[in-house]
mmCIF file of C-alpha atoms in Angstrom:
data_model
loop_
_atom_site.group_PDB
_atom_site.id
_atom_site.type_symbol
_atom_site.label_atom_id
_atom_site.label_comp_id
_atom_site.label_asym_id
_atom_site.label_seq_id
_atom_site.Cartn_x
_atom_site.Cartn_y
_atom_site.Cartn_z
ATOM 1 C CA MET F 17 167.143 -100.647 34.124
ATOM 2 C CA THR F 18 168.748 -97.744 35.910
ATOM 3 C CA ARG F 19 171.673 -97.665 33.333
ATOM 4 C CA ALA F 20 169.099 -97.571 30.484
ATOM 5 C CA ILE F 21 167.435 -94.556 32.071
ATOM 6 C CA ALA F 22 170.699 -92.750 32.625
ATOM 7 C CA THR F 23 171.842 -93.321 29.060
ATOM 8 C CA THR F 24 168.616 -92.190 27.541
ATOM 9 C CA ALA F 25 168.487 -89.052 29.706
ATOM 10 C CA THR F 26 171.936 -88.002 28.608
ATOM 11 C CA GLY F 27 171.547 -88.766 24.932
ATOM 12 C CA PRO F 28 170.925 -86.354 22.066
ATOM 13 C CA ALA F 29 167.419 -85.493 23.209
ATOM 14 C CA ALA F 30 168.759 -84.233 26.466
ATOM 15 C CA SER F 31 171.149 -81.911 24.757
ATOM 16 C CA THR F 32 168.111 -79.828 23.534
ATOM 17 C CA ARG F 33 167.102 -79.071 27.108
ATOM 18 C CA SER F 34 168.608 -76.036 28.849
ATOM 19 C CA ARG F 35 170.871 -76.607 31.833
ATOM 20 C CA GLU F 36 168.180 -75.307 34.175
ATOM 21 C CA GLU F 37 165.520 -77.677 32.678
ATOM 22 C CA VAL F 38 167.821 -80.630 33.260
ATOM 23 C CA ALA F 39 168.555 -79.496 36.816
ATOM 24 C CA GLN F 40 164.792 -79.062 37.490
ATOM 25 C CA ARG F 41 164.059 -82.544 36.195
ATOM 26 C CA LEU F 42 166.876 -84.088 38.413
ATOM 27 C CA LEU F 43 165.531 -82.179 41.386
ATOM 28 C CA LYS F 44 162.138 -83.684 40.962
ATOM 29 C CA GLY F 45 163.721 -87.117 40.669
ATOM 30 C CA SER F 46 165.662 -86.482 43.880
ATOM 31 C CA VAL F 47 162.366 -85.760 45.614
ATOM 32 C CA ARG F 48 160.754 -88.918 44.306
ATOM 33 C CA LYS F 49 163.659 -91.249 45.099
ATOM 34 C CA SER F 50 166.366 -90.446 47.591
ATOM 35 C CA TYR F 51 167.673 -92.410 50.548
ATOM 36 C CA ALA F 52 168.773 -91.804 54.193
ATOM 37 C CA PRO F 53 171.305 -94.628 54.589
ATOM 38 C CA VAL F 54 171.276 -94.290 58.380
ATOM 39 C CA VAL F 55 167.674 -95.674 58.403
ATOM 40 C CA ASP F 56 167.408 -97.259 54.905
ATOM 41 C CA ILE F 57 170.068 -99.922 55.644
ATOM 42 C CA ASP F 58 169.625 -102.482 58.432
ATOM 43 C CA TRP F 59 172.845 -101.896 60.218
ATOM 44 C CA ASP F 60 171.988 -104.624 62.777
ATOM 45 C CA ALA F 61 171.612 -107.373 60.202
ATOM 46 C CA PRO F 62 174.142 -110.140 60.692
ATOM 47 C CA ILE F 63 177.227 -110.487 58.480
ATOM 48 C CA GLU F 64 177.048 -113.910 56.835
ATOM 49 C CA PRO F 65 180.341 -115.769 57.656
ATOM 50 C CA ASP F 66 180.451 -117.812 54.404
ATOM 51 C CA MET F 67 179.525 -115.022 51.877
ATOM 52 C CA PHE F 68 181.830 -112.794 49.843
ATOM 53 C CA PHE F 69 181.948 -109.040 50.147
ATOM 54 C CA LEU F 70 182.473 -108.680 46.387
ATOM 55 C CA PRO F 71 181.598 -111.151 43.631
ATOM 56 C CA PRO F 72 184.659 -113.521 43.307
ATOM 57 C CA GLU F 73 184.992 -112.657 39.630
ATOM 58 C CA LEU F 74 185.619 -109.013 40.467
ATOM 59 C CA ILE F 75 188.507 -109.752 42.825
ATOM 60 C CA SER F 76 191.870 -108.744 41.406
ATOM 61 C CA ILE F 77 193.523 -112.112 41.527
ATOM 62 C CA TYR F 78 190.429 -114.266 40.710
ATOM 63 C CA GLY F 79 191.148 -117.150 38.427
ATOM 64 C CA THR F 80 194.906 -117.204 39.014
ATOM 65 C CA ASP F 81 197.002 -119.906 40.658
ATOM 66 C CA LEU F 82 197.357 -117.686 43.706
ATOM 67 C CA TRP F 83 193.609 -117.432 44.004
ATOM 68 C CA HIS F 84 193.117 -121.193 43.754
ATOM 69 C CA SER F 85 195.838 -121.679 46.435
ATOM 70 C CA LEU F 86 193.755 -119.754 48.939
ATOM 71 C CA SER F 87 191.204 -121.338 51.229
ATOM 72 C CA ARG F 88 187.573 -120.034 50.959
ATOM 73 C CA GLU F 89 188.099 -118.108 54.202
ATOM 74 C CA GLN F 90 191.138 -116.422 52.769
ATOM 75 C CA GLN F 91 189.291 -115.621 49.540
ATOM 76 C CA ILE F 92 186.440 -114.040 51.564
ATOM 77 C CA GLU F 93 188.980 -112.040 53.605
ATOM 78 C CA LEU F 94 190.535 -110.700 50.413
ATOM 79 C CA SER F 95 187.076 -109.714 49.107
ATOM 80 C CA ARG F 96 186.523 -107.822 52.350
ATOM 81 C CA GLN F 97 189.739 -105.925 52.046
ATOM 82 C CA GLU F 98 189.120 -105.018 48.391
ATOM 83 C CA LEU F 99 185.664 -103.689 49.245
ATOM 84 C CA VAL F 100 187.068 -101.696 52.185
ATOM 85 C CA ASN F 101 189.657 -100.217 49.754
ATOM 86 C CA VAL F 102 187.012 -99.225 47.200
ATOM 87 C CA LEU F 103 184.729 -97.691 49.846
ATOM 88 C CA SER F 104 187.669 -95.773 51.385
ATOM 89 C CA ALA F 105 188.537 -94.286 47.981
ATOM 90 C CA GLY F 106 184.890 -93.396 47.470
ATOM 91 C CA ILE F 107 184.946 -91.391 50.707
ATOM 92 C CA TRP F 108 187.993 -89.415 49.716
ATOM 93 C CA PHE F 109 186.628 -88.785 46.230
ATOM 94 C CA GLU F 110 183.287 -87.555 47.585
ATOM 95 C CA ASN F 111 185.281 -85.230 49.799
ATOM 96 C CA ILE F 112 187.111 -83.768 46.798
ATOM 97 C CA LEU F 113 183.902 -83.380 44.771
ATOM 98 C CA ASN F 114 182.036 -81.705 47.637
ATOM 99 C CA GLN F 115 184.844 -79.193 48.152
ATOM 100 C CA ALA F 116 184.886 -78.404 44.464
ATOM 101 C CA LEU F 117 181.063 -78.031 44.277
ATOM 102 C CA LEU F 118 181.061 -75.610 47.266
ATOM 103 C CA ARG F 119 183.770 -73.449 45.656
ATOM 104 C CA ASP F 120 181.812 -73.512 42.335
ATOM 105 C CA LEU F 121 178.617 -72.413 44.080
ATOM 106 C CA MET F 122 180.304 -69.294 45.333
ATOM 107 C CA HIS F 123 180.300 -67.979 41.779
ATOM 108 C CA ARG F 124 176.761 -69.085 40.818
ATOM 109 C CA ASN F 125 173.249 -67.692 41.075
ATOM 110 C CA PRO F 126 171.796 -69.025 44.337
ATOM 111 C CA THR F 127 168.219 -68.931 42.945
ATOM 112 C CA ALA F 128 168.997 -71.072 39.865
ATOM 113 C CA ALA F 129 167.796 -74.680 39.646
ATOM 114 C CA SER F 130 171.309 -75.806 38.674
ATOM 115 C CA SER F 131 172.639 -74.307 41.907
ATOM 116 C CA HIS F 132 169.866 -76.081 43.854
ATOM 117 C CA TYR F 133 170.729 -79.397 42.239
ATOM 118 C CA LYS F 134 174.471 -78.931 43.105
ATOM 119 C CA LEU F 135 173.371 -78.432 46.740
ATOM 120 C CA THR F 136 171.169 -81.576 46.465
ATOM 121 C CA GLU F 137 174.187 -83.495 45.093
ATOM 122 C CA LEU F 138 176.234 -82.282 48.003
ATOM 123 C CA GLY F 139 173.710 -83.715 50.351
ATOM 124 C CA ASP F 140 173.685 -87.024 48.506
ATOM 125 C CA GLU F 141 177.467 -87.239 48.557
ATOM 126 C CA THR F 142 177.624 -86.365 52.225
ATOM 127 C CA ARG F 143 175.224 -89.178 53.059
ATOM 128 C CA HIS F 144 177.211 -91.526 50.831
ATOM 129 C CA MET F 145 180.371 -90.784 52.873
ATOM 130 C CA VAL F 146 178.528 -91.670 56.010
ATOM 131 C CA MET F 147 177.166 -94.850 54.355
ATOM 132 C CA PHE F 148 180.598 -95.951 53.179
ATOM 133 C CA GLY F 149 182.090 -95.229 56.603
ATOM 134 C CA LYS F 150 179.355 -97.110 58.508
ATOM 135 C CA THR F 151 179.705 -100.051 56.131
ATOM 136 C CA ILE F 152 183.491 -100.281 56.628
ATOM 137 C CA ASP F 153 182.929 -100.337 60.396
ATOM 138 C CA ARG F 154 180.093 -102.759 60.154
ATOM 139 C CA ILE F 155 182.013 -105.426 58.225
ATOM 140 C CA GLY F 156 185.010 -105.092 60.582
ATOM 141 C CA GLY F 157 187.274 -103.196 58.228
ATOM 142 C CA VAL F 158 189.804 -100.494 58.702
ATOM 143 C CA PRO F 159 189.777 -97.575 56.207
ATOM 144 C CA VAL F 160 192.635 -97.334 53.733
ATOM 145 C CA ARG F 161 193.776 -93.787 54.268
ATOM 146 C CA PRO F 162 195.987 -91.736 51.948
ATOM 147 C CA ARG F 163 199.435 -90.777 53.160
ATOM 148 C CA LEU F 164 200.054 -87.241 54.396
ATOM 149 C CA TYR F 165 201.419 -85.927 51.096
ATOM 150 C CA GLN F 166 198.477 -87.526 49.255
ATOM 151 C CA ARG F 167 196.011 -85.770 51.573
ATOM 152 C CA MET F 168 197.757 -82.507 50.895
ATOM 153 C CA ILE F 169 197.333 -83.050 47.170
ATOM 154 C CA ILE F 170 193.647 -84.056 47.679
ATOM 155 C CA ASN F 171 193.010 -80.747 49.405
ATOM 156 C CA LEU F 172 194.632 -78.794 46.570
ATOM 157 C CA LEU F 173 192.659 -80.522 43.793
ATOM 158 C CA PRO F 174 189.371 -78.730 44.314
ATOM 159 C CA LEU F 175 191.196 -75.433 43.600
ATOM 160 C CA ALA F 176 191.762 -76.653 40.000
ATOM 161 C CA PHE F 177 188.373 -78.270 39.492
ATOM 162 C CA ARG F 178 186.416 -75.566 37.755
ATOM 163 C CA GLY F 179 183.948 -75.639 34.801
ATOM 164 C CA PRO F 180 184.449 -78.572 32.376
ATOM 165 C CA ILE F 181 187.475 -79.822 34.444
ATOM 166 C CA LEU F 182 185.205 -80.269 37.387
ATOM 167 C CA TRP F 183 182.572 -82.283 35.492
ATOM 168 C CA GLY F 184 185.271 -84.301 33.655
ATOM 169 C CA ALA F 185 186.836 -85.185 37.042
ATOM 170 C CA ALA F 186 183.406 -85.984 38.461
ATOM 171 C CA LEU F 187 182.739 -88.432 35.668
ATOM 172 C CA VAL F 188 186.156 -90.115 36.109
ATOM 173 C CA GLY F 189 185.370 -90.590 39.758
ATOM 174 C CA GLU F 190 181.741 -91.687 39.420
ATOM 175 C CA GLU F 191 181.364 -93.639 36.152
ATOM 176 C CA ILE F 192 183.925 -96.358 36.825
ATOM 177 C CA PHE F 193 182.632 -96.935 40.336
ATOM 178 C CA ASP F 194 179.093 -96.894 38.999
ATOM 179 C CA ALA F 195 179.931 -99.582 36.437
ATOM 180 C CA LEU F 196 181.669 -101.708 39.044
ATOM 181 C CA GLN F 197 178.631 -101.347 41.329
ATOM 182 C CA ARG F 198 176.352 -102.694 38.594
ATOM 183 C CA GLN F 199 178.646 -105.678 38.213
ATOM 184 C CA ILE F 200 178.524 -106.219 41.997
ATOM 185 C CA LEU F 201 174.731 -106.202 41.913
ATOM 186 C CA ASP F 202 174.858 -109.116 39.482
ATOM 187 C CA GLY F 203 176.695 -111.207 42.092
ATOM 188 C CA ALA F 204 174.673 -114.003 43.814
ATOM 189 C CA ASP F 205 177.110 -114.821 46.630
ATOM 190 C CA VAL F 206 177.460 -111.302 48.115
ATOM 191 C CA GLN F 207 176.691 -109.974 51.569
ATOM 192 C CA PRO F 208 173.166 -108.468 51.730
ATOM 193 C CA ILE F 209 174.430 -105.279 53.334
ATOM 194 C CA VAL F 210 176.735 -104.708 50.402
ATOM 195 C CA LEU F 211 174.023 -105.269 47.772
ATOM 196 C CA ARG F 212 171.734 -102.807 49.629
ATOM 197 C CA LEU F 213 174.511 -100.163 49.675
ATOM 198 C CA MET F 214 175.161 -100.655 46.001
ATOM 199 C CA ARG F 215 171.483 -100.291 45.100
ATOM 200 C CA ILE F 216 171.206 -97.036 46.914
ATOM 201 C CA HIS F 217 174.417 -95.592 45.546
ATOM 202 C CA VAL F 218 173.630 -96.646 41.934
ATOM 203 C CA THR F 219 170.205 -94.973 42.106
ATOM 204 C CA GLU F 220 171.498 -91.634 43.290
ATOM 205 C CA GLU F 221 174.752 -91.647 41.282
ATOM 206 C CA ALA F 222 172.757 -92.066 38.061
ATOM 207 C CA ARG F 223 171.430 -88.575 38.614
ATOM 208 C CA HIS F 224 174.891 -87.146 39.386
ATOM 209 C CA ILE F 225 176.277 -88.724 36.250
ATOM 210 C CA GLN F 226 173.488 -87.263 34.109
ATOM 211 C CA PHE F 227 174.165 -83.770 35.483
ATOM 212 C CA ALA F 228 177.915 -83.977 34.807
ATOM 213 C CA ARG F 229 177.447 -85.423 31.267
ATOM 214 C CA ASP F 230 174.845 -82.768 30.465
ATOM 215 C CA ASP F 231 177.395 -79.953 31.226
ATOM 216 C CA LEU F 232 180.168 -81.504 29.083
ATOM 217 C CA ARG F 233 177.784 -82.332 26.235
ATOM 218 C CA LYS F 234 176.703 -78.698 26.084
ATOM 219 C CA THR F 235 180.090 -77.066 26.632
ATOM 220 C CA ALA F 236 182.337 -79.286 24.548
ATOM 221 C CA PRO F 237 181.316 -77.903 21.111
ATOM 222 C CA ALA F 238 182.060 -74.295 22.162
ATOM 223 C CA MET F 239 185.357 -74.872 23.985
ATOM 224 C CA PRO F 240 188.409 -72.933 22.789
ATOM 225 C CA TRP F 241 190.972 -75.281 21.253
ATOM 226 C CA TYR F 242 193.400 -74.995 24.145
ATOM 227 C CA ARG F 243 190.684 -75.841 26.717
ATOM 228 C CA ARG F 244 189.547 -78.769 24.606
ATOM 229 C CA ILE F 245 193.071 -80.163 24.517
ATOM 230 C CA LEU F 246 193.426 -79.769 28.250
ATOM 231 C CA VAL F 247 190.067 -81.397 29.102
ATOM 232 C CA ALA F 248 190.516 -84.151 26.519
ATOM 233 C CA ASN F 249 193.831 -85.233 27.882
ATOM 234 C CA LEU F 250 193.700 -84.457 31.597
ATOM 235 C CA HIS F 251 191.209 -87.171 32.404
ATOM 236 C CA GLY F 252 193.734 -89.716 31.284
ATOM 237 C CA VAL F 253 195.430 -89.553 34.704
ATOM 238 C CA GLY F 254 192.466 -91.582 35.873
ATOM 239 C CA GLY F 255 194.015 -94.669 34.183
ATOM 240 C CA PRO F 256 197.239 -94.963 36.340
ATOM 241 C CA PHE F 257 195.282 -93.732 39.430
ATOM 242 C CA TYR F 258 192.701 -96.582 39.140
ATOM 243 C CA ARG F 259 195.456 -99.115 38.301
ATOM 244 C CA PHE F 260 197.221 -98.142 41.607
ATOM 245 C CA LEU F 261 193.987 -97.974 43.570
ATOM 246 C CA PHE F 262 192.589 -101.369 42.536
ATOM 247 C CA THR F 263 195.886 -103.061 43.313
ATOM 248 C CA HIS F 264 196.761 -101.158 46.464
ATOM 249 C CA PRO F 265 199.424 -102.969 48.494
ATOM 250 C CA ALA F 266 197.440 -102.573 51.686
ATOM 251 C CA ILE F 267 194.761 -104.931 50.276
ATOM 252 C CA TYR F 268 197.156 -107.841 50.011
ATOM 253 C CA VAL F 269 199.054 -107.121 53.283
ATOM 254 C CA ARG F 270 195.840 -107.091 55.257
ATOM 255 C CA ALA F 271 194.712 -110.332 53.624
ATOM 256 C CA GLY F 272 198.024 -112.021 54.540
ATOM 257 C CA LEU F 273 199.579 -112.012 51.042
ATOM 258 C CA GLU F 274 202.978 -110.861 49.848
ATOM 259 C CA PRO F 275 202.019 -107.474 48.386
ATOM 260 C CA ARG F 276 204.502 -107.159 45.548
ATOM 261 C CA GLU F 277 203.833 -110.628 44.216
ATOM 262 C CA ALA F 278 200.081 -110.371 44.574
ATOM 263 C CA ARG F 279 199.984 -107.028 42.836
ATOM 264 C CA ARG F 280 202.139 -108.347 39.987
ATOM 265 C CA ILE F 281 199.782 -111.291 39.554
ATOM 266 C CA ALA F 282 196.673 -109.072 39.696
ATOM 267 C CA ARG F 283 198.007 -106.632 37.110
ATOM 268 C CA ALA F 284 198.859 -109.452 34.750
ATOM 269 C CA ASN F 285 195.483 -111.242 35.384
ATOM 270 C CA PRO F 286 193.383 -111.174 32.136
ATOM 271 C CA ARG F 287 190.100 -111.580 34.111
ATOM 272 C CA PHE F 288 190.955 -108.509 36.173
ATOM 273 C CA ARG F 289 191.945 -106.513 33.107
ATOM 274 C CA GLN F 290 188.659 -107.438 31.442
ATOM 275 C CA SER F 291 186.785 -106.265 34.474
ATOM 276 C CA CYS F 292 188.657 -102.916 34.379
ATOM 277 C CA ARG F 293 187.850 -102.489 30.662
ATOM 278 C CA ARG F 294 184.204 -103.164 31.308
ATOM 279 C CA ALA F 295 184.112 -100.576 34.088
ATOM 280 C CA ALA F 296 185.708 -97.926 31.990
ATOM 281 C CA GLU F 297 183.782 -98.554 28.827
ATOM 282 C CA PRO F 298 180.829 -96.154 29.480
ATOM 283 C CA LEU F 299 183.188 -93.361 30.515
ATOM 284 C CA THR F 300 185.651 -93.721 27.573
ATOM 285 C CA ASP F 301 182.725 -94.095 25.107
ATOM 286 C CA PHE F 302 181.157 -90.927 26.343
ATOM 287 C CA PHE F 303 184.438 -88.909 26.092
ATOM 288 C CA THR F 304 184.893 -90.300 22.551
ATOM 289 C CA GLU F 305 181.337 -89.400 21.595
ATOM 290 C CA ILE F 306 181.695 -85.736 22.565
ATOM 291 C CA GLY F 307 185.219 -85.354 21.141
ATOM 292 C CA LEU F 308 187.044 -85.250 24.441
ATOM 293 C CA MET F 309 189.160 -88.371 24.215
ATOM 294 C CA GLY F 310 192.651 -87.038 23.455
ATOM 295 C CA ARG F 311 195.613 -89.113 22.154
ATOM 296 C CA LEU F 312 197.504 -88.792 25.449
ATOM 297 C CA SER F 313 194.455 -89.710 27.594
ATOM 298 C CA ARG F 314 193.694 -92.650 25.370
ATOM 299 C CA ARG F 315 197.255 -93.875 25.717
ATOM 300 C CA MET F 316 197.165 -93.523 29.515
ATOM 301 C CA TRP F 317 193.882 -95.370 29.863
ATOM 302 C CA ARG F 318 195.266 -98.143 27.529
ATOM 303 C CA ARG F 319 198.560 -98.530 29.242
ATOM 304 C CA ALA F 320 196.727 -98.816 32.576
ATOM 305 C CA GLY F 321 194.605 -101.665 31.190
ATOM 306 C CA PHE F 322 191.238 -99.799 30.858
ATOM 307 C CA LEU F 323 191.104 -99.823 27.014
#
């Protein structure tokens, strides 16, 4: 239901509304339905010892001979590590987005509804970082941290995220996670705390996605040719990034598997590749719809297994 609302709100009808009208509507939605994860999640609820942390079909090696060779306990542990990896990446991405939004606000009218919604989104993302961190701790995980050089790059990225590049990057970071979360919510054998986290995040991210899509839908037709080429091809780096992220060696090391072999099996796993394509479909369809799917970006997404 939430996806249907998000899609309708960002369709052709939404493009006739001004940026300020869209922001005002999203602000009202934020008032009606926002969460405080510190109190809206029962952090004292027990962790079920025989339940997965992700639906098994979303785990990178699911359905392979390696998967079937694992005991149920090992499979559950792998699902824990893959969830920890995704939540860790979510924290670092929210950090990048918040830095970029703050820099953008320095150049905007502080009385505008669009500025107020960006501040609201900042608050949402900050609470999400707390929620992800508390969840990692509650399920007994250890965050997967970027290396020093990666953290240095992460701190530089917000300097480049301006205008349509900012909103394109926001969609790359939010839409794929959003689609994965919706697949997780369909899982029956998943820890209750994970399902509650995903319901909260899906609800609030739907508004963030609408806001980012609205900007690109309005600005794409008027972009100069050189900016269109840049925006249409830059987002393709998301393909190899997600390919690396979803098969991060730390996942398999922590689950007691040989990382190179496990990663090779995961990347060749047709079930995993199908899951990646499903996750990327809303994003790549949107970029195609507004004319911002360049040849290079399409090739990069395809080579990474997302098209």
